[in-house]
mmCIF file of C-alpha atoms in Angstrom:
data_model
loop_
_atom_site.group_PDB
_atom_site.id
_atom_site.type_symbol
_atom_site.label_atom_id
_atom_site.label_comp_id
_atom_site.label_asym_id
_atom_site.label_seq_id
_atom_site.Cartn_x
_atom_site.Cartn_y
_atom_site.Cartn_z
ATOM 1 C CA MET A 1 1.756 -0.466 -16.059
ATOM 2 C CA GLU A 2 1.774 3.256 -15.542
ATOM 3 C CA LYS A 3 2.758 2.755 -11.869
ATOM 4 C CA ARG A 4 5.691 0.673 -12.937
ATOM 5 C CA ILE A 5 6.855 3.173 -15.418
ATOM 6 C CA ASN A 6 6.627 5.954 -12.849
ATOM 7 C CA TRP A 7 8.566 3.870 -10.378
ATOM 8 C CA VAL A 8 11.312 3.452 -12.969
ATOM 9 C CA ILE A 9 11.421 7.179 -13.757
ATOM 10 C CA TYR A 10 11.116 8.591 -10.194
ATOM 11 C CA ARG A 11 12.085 5.863 -7.792
ATOM 12 C CA ALA A 12 14.324 3.190 -9.201
ATOM 13 C CA PRO A 13 17.965 3.522 -8.128
ATOM 14 C CA TYR A 14 20.442 4.158 -10.887
ATOM 15 C CA ALA A 15 17.582 4.150 -13.416
ATOM 16 C CA ALA A 16 19.285 6.718 -15.771
ATOM 17 C CA ALA A 17 22.519 4.760 -15.901
ATOM 18 C CA ILE A 18 20.805 1.373 -16.378
ATOM 19 C CA LEU A 19 18.550 2.652 -19.127
ATOM 20 C CA PHE A 20 21.552 4.320 -20.913
ATOM 21 C CA ALA A 21 23.495 1.038 -20.765
ATOM 22 C CA ILE A 22 20.439 -1.046 -21.920
ATOM 23 C CA THR A 23 19.566 1.321 -24.744
ATOM 24 C CA SER A 24 23.257 1.461 -25.996
ATOM 25 C CA LEU A 25 23.607 -2.319 -25.784
ATOM 26 C CA VAL A 26 20.384 -2.979 -27.763
ATOM 27 C CA CYS A 27 21.376 -0.433 -30.469
ATOM 28 C CA LEU A 28 24.886 -1.802 -30.661
ATOM 29 C CA ILE A 29 23.704 -5.388 -31.049
ATOM 30 C CA ALA A 30 21.236 -4.309 -33.727
ATOM 31 C CA TYR A 31 23.953 -2.723 -35.740
ATOM 32 C CA MET A 32 26.280 -5.648 -35.286
ATOM 33 C CA LEU A 33 23.576 -8.035 -36.542
ATOM 34 C CA ALA A 34 23.046 -5.767 -39.588
ATOM 35 C CA GLY A 35 26.724 -6.312 -40.391
ATOM 36 C CA THR A 36 27.733 -2.603 -39.946
ATOM 37 C CA PHE A 37 31.095 -3.321 -38.444
ATOM 38 C CA SER A 38 31.995 -6.306 -40.747
ATOM 39 C CA THR A 39 30.775 -5.390 -44.170
ATOM 40 C CA ASP A 40 33.344 -4.434 -46.852
ATOM 41 C CA LYS A 41 30.579 -2.832 -49.048
ATOM 42 C CA LEU A 42 29.691 0.682 -47.876
ATOM 43 C CA PRO A 43 26.115 1.928 -48.340
ATOM 44 C CA ARG A 44 25.863 4.333 -51.205
ATOM 45 C CA ILE A 45 25.064 7.348 -49.052
ATOM 46 C CA PHE A 46 28.442 7.266 -47.291
ATOM 47 C CA ASP A 47 31.794 8.311 -48.668
ATOM 48 C CA SER A 48 33.960 6.475 -46.191
ATOM 49 C CA ARG A 49 33.808 3.922 -43.454
ATOM 50 C CA ARG A 50 34.608 6.612 -40.903
ATOM 51 C CA GLU A 51 31.581 8.565 -41.984
ATOM 52 C CA LEU A 52 29.478 5.455 -41.482
ATOM 53 C CA ILE A 53 30.927 4.693 -38.114
ATOM 54 C CA GLY A 54 30.497 8.301 -36.943
ATOM 55 C CA MET A 55 26.822 8.253 -37.899
ATOM 56 C CA VAL A 56 26.247 4.827 -36.223
ATOM 57 C CA ALA A 57 28.122 5.984 -33.101
ATOM 58 C CA MET A 58 25.777 8.953 -32.764
ATOM 59 C CA LEU A 59 22.659 6.790 -33.410
ATOM 60 C CA ILE A 60 23.773 4.546 -30.559
ATOM 61 C CA ILE A 61 24.967 7.095 -27.975
ATOM 62 C CA LEU A 62 22.407 9.997 -28.583
ATOM 63 C CA PRO A 63 19.235 7.875 -28.183
ATOM 64 C CA SER A 64 20.625 6.434 -24.955
ATOM 65 C CA TYR A 65 21.545 9.802 -23.713
ATOM 66 C CA LEU A 66 17.936 11.060 -24.396
ATOM 67 C CA VAL A 67 16.446 8.170 -22.526
ATOM 68 C CA ALA A 68 18.727 8.848 -19.536
ATOM 69 C CA SER A 69 17.998 12.594 -19.756
ATOM 70 C CA PHE A 70 14.324 11.973 -19.595
ATOM 71 C CA VAL A 71 14.718 10.306 -16.231
ATOM 72 C CA ILE A 72 17.297 12.771 -14.876
ATOM 73 C CA SER A 73 15.240 15.883 -15.948
ATOM 74 C CA GLN A 74 12.010 14.514 -14.491
ATOM 75 C CA ARG A 75 13.638 13.744 -11.185
ATOM 76 C CA ARG A 76 15.313 17.174 -11.234
ATOM 77 C CA THR A 77 11.952 18.872 -11.685
ATOM 78 C CA VAL A 78 10.439 17.061 -8.715
ATOM 79 C CA THR A 79 13.470 17.966 -6.554
ATOM 80 C CA LEU A 80 13.206 21.651 -7.451
ATOM 81 C CA PHE A 81 9.554 21.735 -6.544
ATOM 82 C CA THR A 82 10.273 20.102 -3.192
ATOM 83 C CA GLU A 83 12.796 22.914 -2.433
ATOM 84 C CA ILE A 84 10.059 25.646 -2.688
ATOM 85 C CA LYS A 85 9.193 26.616 0.824
ATOM 86 C CA ASP A 86 5.591 27.406 0.153
ATOM 87 C CA SER A 87 2.889 24.980 1.327
ATOM 88 C CA SER A 88 0.387 26.315 -1.237
ATOM 89 C CA LEU A 89 2.519 24.900 -4.013
ATOM 90 C CA GLN A 90 2.928 21.358 -2.826
ATOM 91 C CA ARG A 91 0.493 20.080 -5.376
ATOM 92 C CA TYR A 92 3.009 20.964 -8.118
ATOM 93 C CA THR A 93 5.371 18.343 -6.715
ATOM 94 C CA ALA A 94 2.776 15.612 -7.514
ATOM 95 C CA ALA A 95 1.843 17.253 -10.844
ATOM 96 C CA ALA A 96 5.398 17.128 -11.981
ATOM 97 C CA GLN A 97 5.416 13.349 -11.651
ATOM 98 C CA HIS A 98 2.328 12.855 -14.097
ATOM 99 C CA LEU A 99 3.068 13.966 -17.606
ATOM 100 C CA PRO A 100 -0.333 14.442 -19.304
ATOM 101 C CA LYS A 101 -0.816 12.136 -22.309
ATOM 102 C CA ARG A 102 -1.667 14.966 -24.633
ATOM 103 C CA TYR A 103 1.782 16.381 -24.143
ATOM 104 C CA LEU A 104 3.490 13.005 -24.674
ATOM 105 C CA VAL A 105 1.322 12.245 -27.829
ATOM 106 C CA SER A 106 1.957 15.673 -29.255
ATOM 107 C CA GLY A 107 5.630 15.372 -28.709
ATOM 108 C CA LEU A 108 5.831 11.864 -30.297
ATOM 109 C CA LEU A 109 3.819 13.044 -33.348
ATOM 110 C CA SER A 110 5.993 16.110 -33.771
ATOM 111 C CA GLY A 111 9.098 13.908 -33.469
ATOM 112 C CA LEU A 112 7.722 11.444 -36.038
ATOM 113 C CA SER A 113 6.767 14.214 -38.392
ATOM 114 C CA PHE A 114 10.177 15.782 -38.173
ATOM 115 C CA SER A 115 11.914 12.369 -38.619
ATOM 116 C CA ILE A 116 10.281 12.028 -42.036
ATOM 117 C CA PHE A 117 12.041 15.202 -43.305
ATOM 118 C CA ASN A 118 15.433 13.917 -41.862
ATOM 119 C CA MET A 119 15.703 10.556 -43.539
ATOM 120 C CA PRO A 120 19.219 9.606 -44.774
ATOM 121 C CA ALA A 121 17.691 8.870 -48.309
ATOM 122 C CA GLY A 122 14.510 8.453 -50.147
ATOM 123 C CA PHE A 123 12.059 5.747 -49.258
ATOM 124 C CA THR A 124 12.854 3.619 -52.263
ATOM 125 C CA GLU A 125 16.587 3.905 -51.718
ATOM 126 C CA ILE A 126 16.142 3.006 -48.046
ATOM 127 C CA ILE A 127 14.130 -0.097 -48.778
ATOM 128 C CA ASN A 128 16.610 -1.255 -51.425
ATOM 129 C CA GLY A 129 19.693 -0.222 -49.493
ATOM 130 C CA GLY A 130 20.042 -3.200 -47.414
ATOM 131 C CA PRO A 131 19.801 -3.771 -43.602
ATOM 132 C CA ILE A 132 22.230 -1.045 -42.584
ATOM 133 C CA ILE A 133 20.400 1.739 -44.330
ATOM 134 C CA ILE A 134 17.017 0.429 -43.084
ATOM 135 C CA LEU A 135 18.378 0.288 -39.506
ATOM 136 C CA ILE A 136 19.858 3.820 -39.807
ATOM 137 C CA ALA A 137 16.408 5.046 -40.950
ATOM 138 C CA LEU A 138 14.718 3.371 -38.119
ATOM 139 C CA SER A 139 17.249 4.779 -35.681
ATOM 140 C CA GLN A 140 16.585 8.279 -37.014
ATOM 141 C CA ILE A 141 12.799 7.769 -36.379
ATOM 142 C CA LEU A 142 13.594 6.537 -32.855
ATOM 143 C CA LEU A 143 15.936 9.433 -32.201
ATOM 144 C CA TRP A 144 13.362 12.083 -33.200
ATOM 145 C CA LEU A 145 10.624 10.279 -31.220
ATOM 146 C CA LEU A 146 12.805 10.458 -28.200
ATOM 147 C CA VAL A 147 13.528 14.204 -28.846
ATOM 148 C CA GLY A 148 9.793 14.855 -29.121
ATOM 149 C CA ALA A 149 9.035 12.978 -25.887
ATOM 150 C CA LEU A 150 11.873 14.625 -23.987
ATOM 151 C CA LEU A 151 10.969 18.232 -25.125
ATOM 152 C CA SER A 152 7.229 17.629 -24.475
ATOM 153 C CA ALA A 153 8.063 16.705 -20.908
ATOM 154 C CA ARG A 154 10.351 19.759 -20.536
ATOM 155 C CA PHE A 155 7.709 22.096 -21.933
ATOM 156 C CA TYR A 156 5.174 20.657 -19.415
ATOM 157 C CA SER A 157 7.630 21.225 -16.599
ATOM 158 C CA ALA A 158 8.264 24.799 -17.714
ATOM 159 C CA ARG A 159 4.558 25.469 -17.854
ATOM 160 C CA LEU A 160 4.250 24.101 -14.239
ATOM 161 C CA PHE A 161 6.908 26.619 -13.002
ATOM 162 C CA TYR A 162 5.216 29.363 -14.964
ATOM 163 C CA ARG A 163 1.924 28.605 -13.168
ATOM 164 C CA ALA A 164 3.638 28.270 -9.779
ATOM 165 C CA GLY A 165 5.322 31.632 -10.361
ATOM 166 C CA LYS A 166 1.855 33.284 -10.469
ATOM 167 C CA GLN A 167 1.062 31.959 -6.956
ATOM 168 C CA ILE A 168 4.269 31.881 -4.932
ATOM 169 C CA SER A 169 4.645 34.534 -2.270
ATOM 170 C CA LEU A 170 6.876 37.325 -3.556
ATOM 171 C CA ASP A 171 9.310 39.569 -1.695
ATOM 172 C CA ILE A 172 11.363 41.371 -4.359
ATOM 173 C CA PHE A 173 14.122 42.118 -1.809
ATOM 174 C CA GLU A 174 14.509 38.451 -0.912
ATOM 175 C CA THR A 175 14.528 36.131 -3.889
ATOM 176 C CA THR A 176 16.321 33.187 -2.340
ATOM 177 C CA ASN A 177 13.118 31.035 -2.537
ATOM 178 C CA LEU A 178 12.830 31.859 -6.162
ATOM 179 C CA LYS A 179 16.109 30.409 -7.366
ATOM 180 C CA VAL A 180 14.441 27.087 -8.474
ATOM 181 C CA PHE A 181 12.644 28.882 -11.255
ATOM 182 C CA PRO A 182 15.758 29.945 -13.232
ATOM 183 C CA LEU A 183 17.542 26.689 -12.200
ATOM 184 C CA SER A 184 14.843 24.664 -14.121
ATOM 185 C CA GLY A 185 15.626 26.576 -17.365
ATOM 186 C CA LEU A 186 19.380 26.414 -16.873
ATOM 187 C CA SER A 187 19.190 22.651 -16.320
ATOM 188 C CA ASP A 188 17.202 22.182 -19.383
ATOM 189 C CA THR A 189 19.595 24.341 -21.459
ATOM 190 C CA LEU A 190 22.608 22.301 -20.377
ATOM 191 C CA LEU A 191 20.742 19.109 -21.107
ATOM 192 C CA ILE A 192 19.972 20.190 -24.642
ATOM 193 C CA LEU A 193 23.447 21.522 -25.340
ATOM 194 C CA LEU A 194 24.993 18.260 -24.251
ATOM 195 C CA GLY A 195 22.784 16.440 -26.697
ATOM 196 C CA LEU A 196 23.760 18.901 -29.444
ATOM 197 C CA THR A 197 27.395 18.270 -28.606
ATOM 198 C CA LEU A 198 26.947 14.446 -29.146
ATOM 199 C CA THR A 199 25.904 15.099 -32.788
ATOM 200 C CA ILE A 200 29.520 16.092 -33.474
ATOM 201 C CA LEU A 201 30.263 12.342 -33.615
ATOM 202 C CA GLN A 202 28.899 12.543 -37.231
ATOM 203 C CA ALA A 203 32.111 14.477 -38.024
ATOM 204 C CA ILE A 204 34.470 11.616 -36.821
ATOM 205 C CA ASP A 205 35.863 11.570 -40.396
ATOM 206 C CA ALA A 206 36.848 15.333 -40.015
ATOM 207 C CA GLN A 207 34.302 16.350 -42.665
ATOM 208 C CA PHE A 208 31.705 19.053 -41.865
ATOM 209 C CA ARG A 209 28.279 18.343 -43.428
ATOM 210 C CA PHE A 210 25.909 21.136 -42.487
ATOM 211 C CA GLU A 211 22.832 19.164 -43.517
ATOM 212 C CA ASN A 212 23.598 16.719 -40.640
ATOM 213 C CA TYR A 213 23.200 19.510 -38.036
ATOM 214 C CA ILE A 214 20.497 21.818 -39.367
ATOM 215 C CA GLY A 215 17.700 19.691 -37.980
ATOM 216 C CA GLY A 216 19.012 19.642 -34.442
ATOM 217 C CA ILE A 217 19.851 23.435 -34.606
ATOM 218 C CA VAL A 218 16.357 24.302 -35.870
ATOM 219 C CA VAL A 219 14.641 22.371 -33.176
ATOM 220 C CA CYS A 220 17.021 22.900 -30.148
ATOM 221 C CA LEU A 221 17.726 26.650 -30.310
ATOM 222 C CA PRO A 222 14.040 27.755 -30.084
ATOM 223 C CA ALA A 223 13.443 25.106 -27.470
ATOM 224 C CA ILE A 224 16.406 26.525 -25.310
ATOM 225 C CA LEU A 225 14.927 29.981 -25.609
ATOM 226 C CA VAL A 226 11.434 28.791 -24.546
ATOM 227 C CA LEU A 227 12.678 26.551 -21.705
ATOM 228 C CA MET A 228 14.948 29.297 -20.365
ATOM 229 C CA ILE A 229 12.349 32.026 -20.170
ATOM 230 C CA THR A 230 9.037 30.296 -19.536
ATOM 231 C CA PRO A 231 9.692 28.991 -15.910
ATOM 232 C CA MET A 232 10.455 32.521 -14.656
ATOM 233 C CA TYR A 233 8.404 34.701 -16.934
ATOM 234 C CA SER A 234 5.379 34.962 -14.683
ATOM 235 C CA LEU A 235 7.733 35.963 -11.800
ATOM 236 C CA HIS A 236 9.354 38.516 -14.129
ATOM 237 C CA ARG A 237 6.019 40.104 -14.770
ATOM 238 C CA ARG A 238 5.141 40.135 -11.105
ATOM 239 C CA ILE A 239 8.444 41.734 -10.197
ATOM 240 C CA VAL A 240 8.065 44.413 -12.772
ATOM 241 C CA GLU A 241 4.507 45.208 -11.606
ATOM 242 C CA THR A 242 5.493 45.116 -7.934
ATOM 243 C CA LYS A 243 8.424 47.537 -8.588
ATOM 244 C CA LYS A 244 6.305 49.929 -10.651
ATOM 245 C CA ARG A 245 3.671 50.064 -7.916
ATOM 246 C CA GLU A 246 6.170 50.598 -5.165
ATOM 247 C CA LEU A 247 8.030 53.228 -7.099
ATOM 248 C CA LEU A 248 4.799 55.178 -7.554
ATOM 249 C CA LYS A 249 4.224 55.056 -3.862
ATOM 250 C CA LEU A 250 7.789 56.163 -3.035
ATOM 251 C CA ASN A 251 7.765 59.046 -5.650
ATOM 252 C CA ARG A 252 4.498 60.255 -4.124
ATOM 253 C CA LEU A 253 6.008 60.087 -0.627
ATOM 254 C CA ILE A 254 9.149 61.910 -1.803
ATOM 255 C CA VAL A 255 7.112 64.681 -3.423
ATOM 256 C CA GLU A 256 4.994 65.059 -0.335
ATOM 257 C CA ALA A 257 7.883 64.871 2.130
ATOM 258 C CA SER A 258 8.999 68.046 3.866
ATOM 259 C CA LYS A 259 12.057 69.721 2.423
ATOM 260 C CA ASP A 260 12.915 71.637 5.570
ATOM 261 C CA LEU A 261 16.508 71.572 6.593
ATOM 262 C CA VAL A 262 15.768 70.025 9.957
ATOM 263 C CA PRO A 263 17.266 66.705 11.097
ATOM 264 C CA GLU A 264 13.987 64.739 11.070
ATOM 265 C CA SER A 265 12.944 65.877 7.591
ATOM 266 C CA ILE A 266 16.447 65.337 6.175
ATOM 267 C CA GLN A 267 16.490 61.782 7.636
ATOM 268 C CA THR A 268 13.055 60.952 6.329
ATOM 269 C CA LEU A 269 13.788 62.182 2.857
ATOM 270 C CA GLU A 270 17.167 60.402 2.739
ATOM 271 C CA LEU A 271 15.512 57.171 3.725
ATOM 272 C CA LEU A 272 12.960 57.456 1.002
ATOM 273 C CA LEU A 273 15.563 58.238 -1.556
ATOM 274 C CA GLN A 274 17.665 55.251 -0.465
ATOM 275 C CA ARG A 275 14.721 53.009 -0.590
ATOM 276 C CA ARG A 276 13.942 54.200 -4.196
ATOM 277 C CA ARG A 277 17.537 53.590 -5.266
ATOM 278 C CA ARG A 278 17.499 50.079 -3.796
ATOM 279 C CA LEU A 279 14.154 49.331 -5.456
ATOM 280 C CA LYS A 280 15.511 50.463 -8.836
ATOM 281 C CA ASP A 281 18.492 48.238 -8.432
ATOM 282 C CA VAL A 282 16.378 45.090 -7.942
ATOM 283 C CA SER A 283 16.561 42.795 -10.948
ATOM 284 C CA ASN A 284 13.452 42.334 -13.050
ATOM 285 C CA TRP A 285 14.313 38.650 -13.342
ATOM 286 C CA PRO A 286 14.695 36.126 -10.441
ATOM 287 C CA ILE A 287 18.289 35.426 -11.572
ATOM 288 C CA ASP A 288 21.589 37.351 -11.836
ATOM 289 C CA LEU A 289 21.644 38.469 -15.402
ATOM 290 C CA SER A 290 25.471 38.384 -15.425
ATOM 291 C CA VAL A 291 25.224 34.655 -14.897
ATOM 292 C CA VAL A 292 22.901 34.390 -17.961
ATOM 293 C CA SER A 293 25.196 36.589 -20.044
ATOM 294 C CA ARG A 294 28.252 34.452 -19.223
ATOM 295 C CA LEU A 295 26.274 31.296 -19.942
ATOM 296 C CA LEU A 296 25.243 32.612 -23.273
ATOM 297 C CA LEU A 297 28.805 33.577 -24.041
ATOM 298 C CA TYR A 298 29.981 30.051 -23.265
ATOM 299 C CA ILE A 299 27.114 28.702 -25.431
ATOM 300 C CA VAL A 300 27.696 30.943 -28.421
ATOM 301 C CA ILE A 301 31.518 31.110 -28.776
ATOM 302 C CA PRO A 302 32.283 27.312 -29.155
ATOM 303 C CA PRO A 303 29.772 26.664 -31.912
ATOM 304 C CA ILE A 304 30.704 29.883 -33.802
ATOM 305 C CA ALA A 305 34.383 28.885 -33.586
ATOM 306 C CA TRP A 306 33.577 25.414 -34.744
ATOM 307 C CA LEU A 307 31.423 26.540 -37.646
ATOM 308 C CA GLY A 308 34.161 29.142 -38.636
ATOM 309 C CA ALA A 309 36.837 26.448 -38.696
ATOM 310 C CA ALA A 310 34.552 24.247 -40.717
ATOM 311 C CA PHE A 311 33.789 26.923 -43.287
ATOM 312 C CA VAL A 312 37.443 27.780 -43.635
ATOM 313 C CA GLU A 313 38.139 24.112 -44.244
ATOM 314 C CA ILE A 314 35.453 23.941 -46.878
ATOM 315 C CA GLY A 315 36.761 27.159 -48.453
ATOM 316 C CA LEU A 316 40.334 25.947 -48.524
ATOM 317 C CA ASP A 317 39.312 22.561 -50.010
ATOM 318 C CA GLY A 318 37.301 24.372 -52.707
ATOM 319 C CA PHE A 319 40.269 26.755 -53.530
ATOM 320 C CA LEU A 320 42.848 23.984 -53.524
ATOM 321 C CA GLY A 321 40.530 21.742 -55.534
ATOM 322 C CA GLY A 322 39.915 24.485 -58.099
ATOM 323 C CA SER A 323 43.548 25.321 -58.499
#
């Protein structure tokens, strides 16, 4: 069974697209059988049909996206490890294809625990609310189980890169071979942000409900921070230590160098000073920090603008309603 699952995740052609389609279809059929799109009586927790449709659309598309993302991200990790030109790290390619059960179990348990605190209503109200509410509650549980499984796999991948960063050969002046470490974090960040974007489907009725998003924000923002930094943190520490060691050597050589105004002494001193300047200019991270700053800017501005517009709308509704 495990071999078949691994074949689907790492070998089967178009696995992500097929799993997305199957998951979406199963969820859609389940909601159709529950009468979601045909009933005239709205569940009590919804104010309008659009709100119901928005919630259901998210609970169909987002789990499907998470299933597909699991496959895509796992394959991406294997691809990145194969791009490392260091024979001593080949075992990490195989390790990336075997997610330890303790990671998966802890992720599922965390997702299940979090789902309990994100139910659409109380237990009694769910049981007595009819098939639509029950199905929505089950979908919420499935959603958080998938989130837990996906994040546990990504944390395991980040830890593999962290360990590999301790062992890979390091030349601080030539970091081309190190680009896979920040790429791992960037890929996971984009994956999570796309998932957060899909939660906006809940606002299809043009109403902002902060409680619908707080759970995703609380889980995803810390996860982004961890997944962005962890894969390259060991390299960061090695680069800092190497720079410090080399700077000490250069400073000692500069102090000991002859200061005579003769061509050989001037040339030697100038080369040492140039070497020190170049060493100081080397980034402490295996990534261009300007890229990170631009990415963070693109990440932060849209949600802030969206939240600002939502709060303005809420304020205007309150003001006009009070008047």
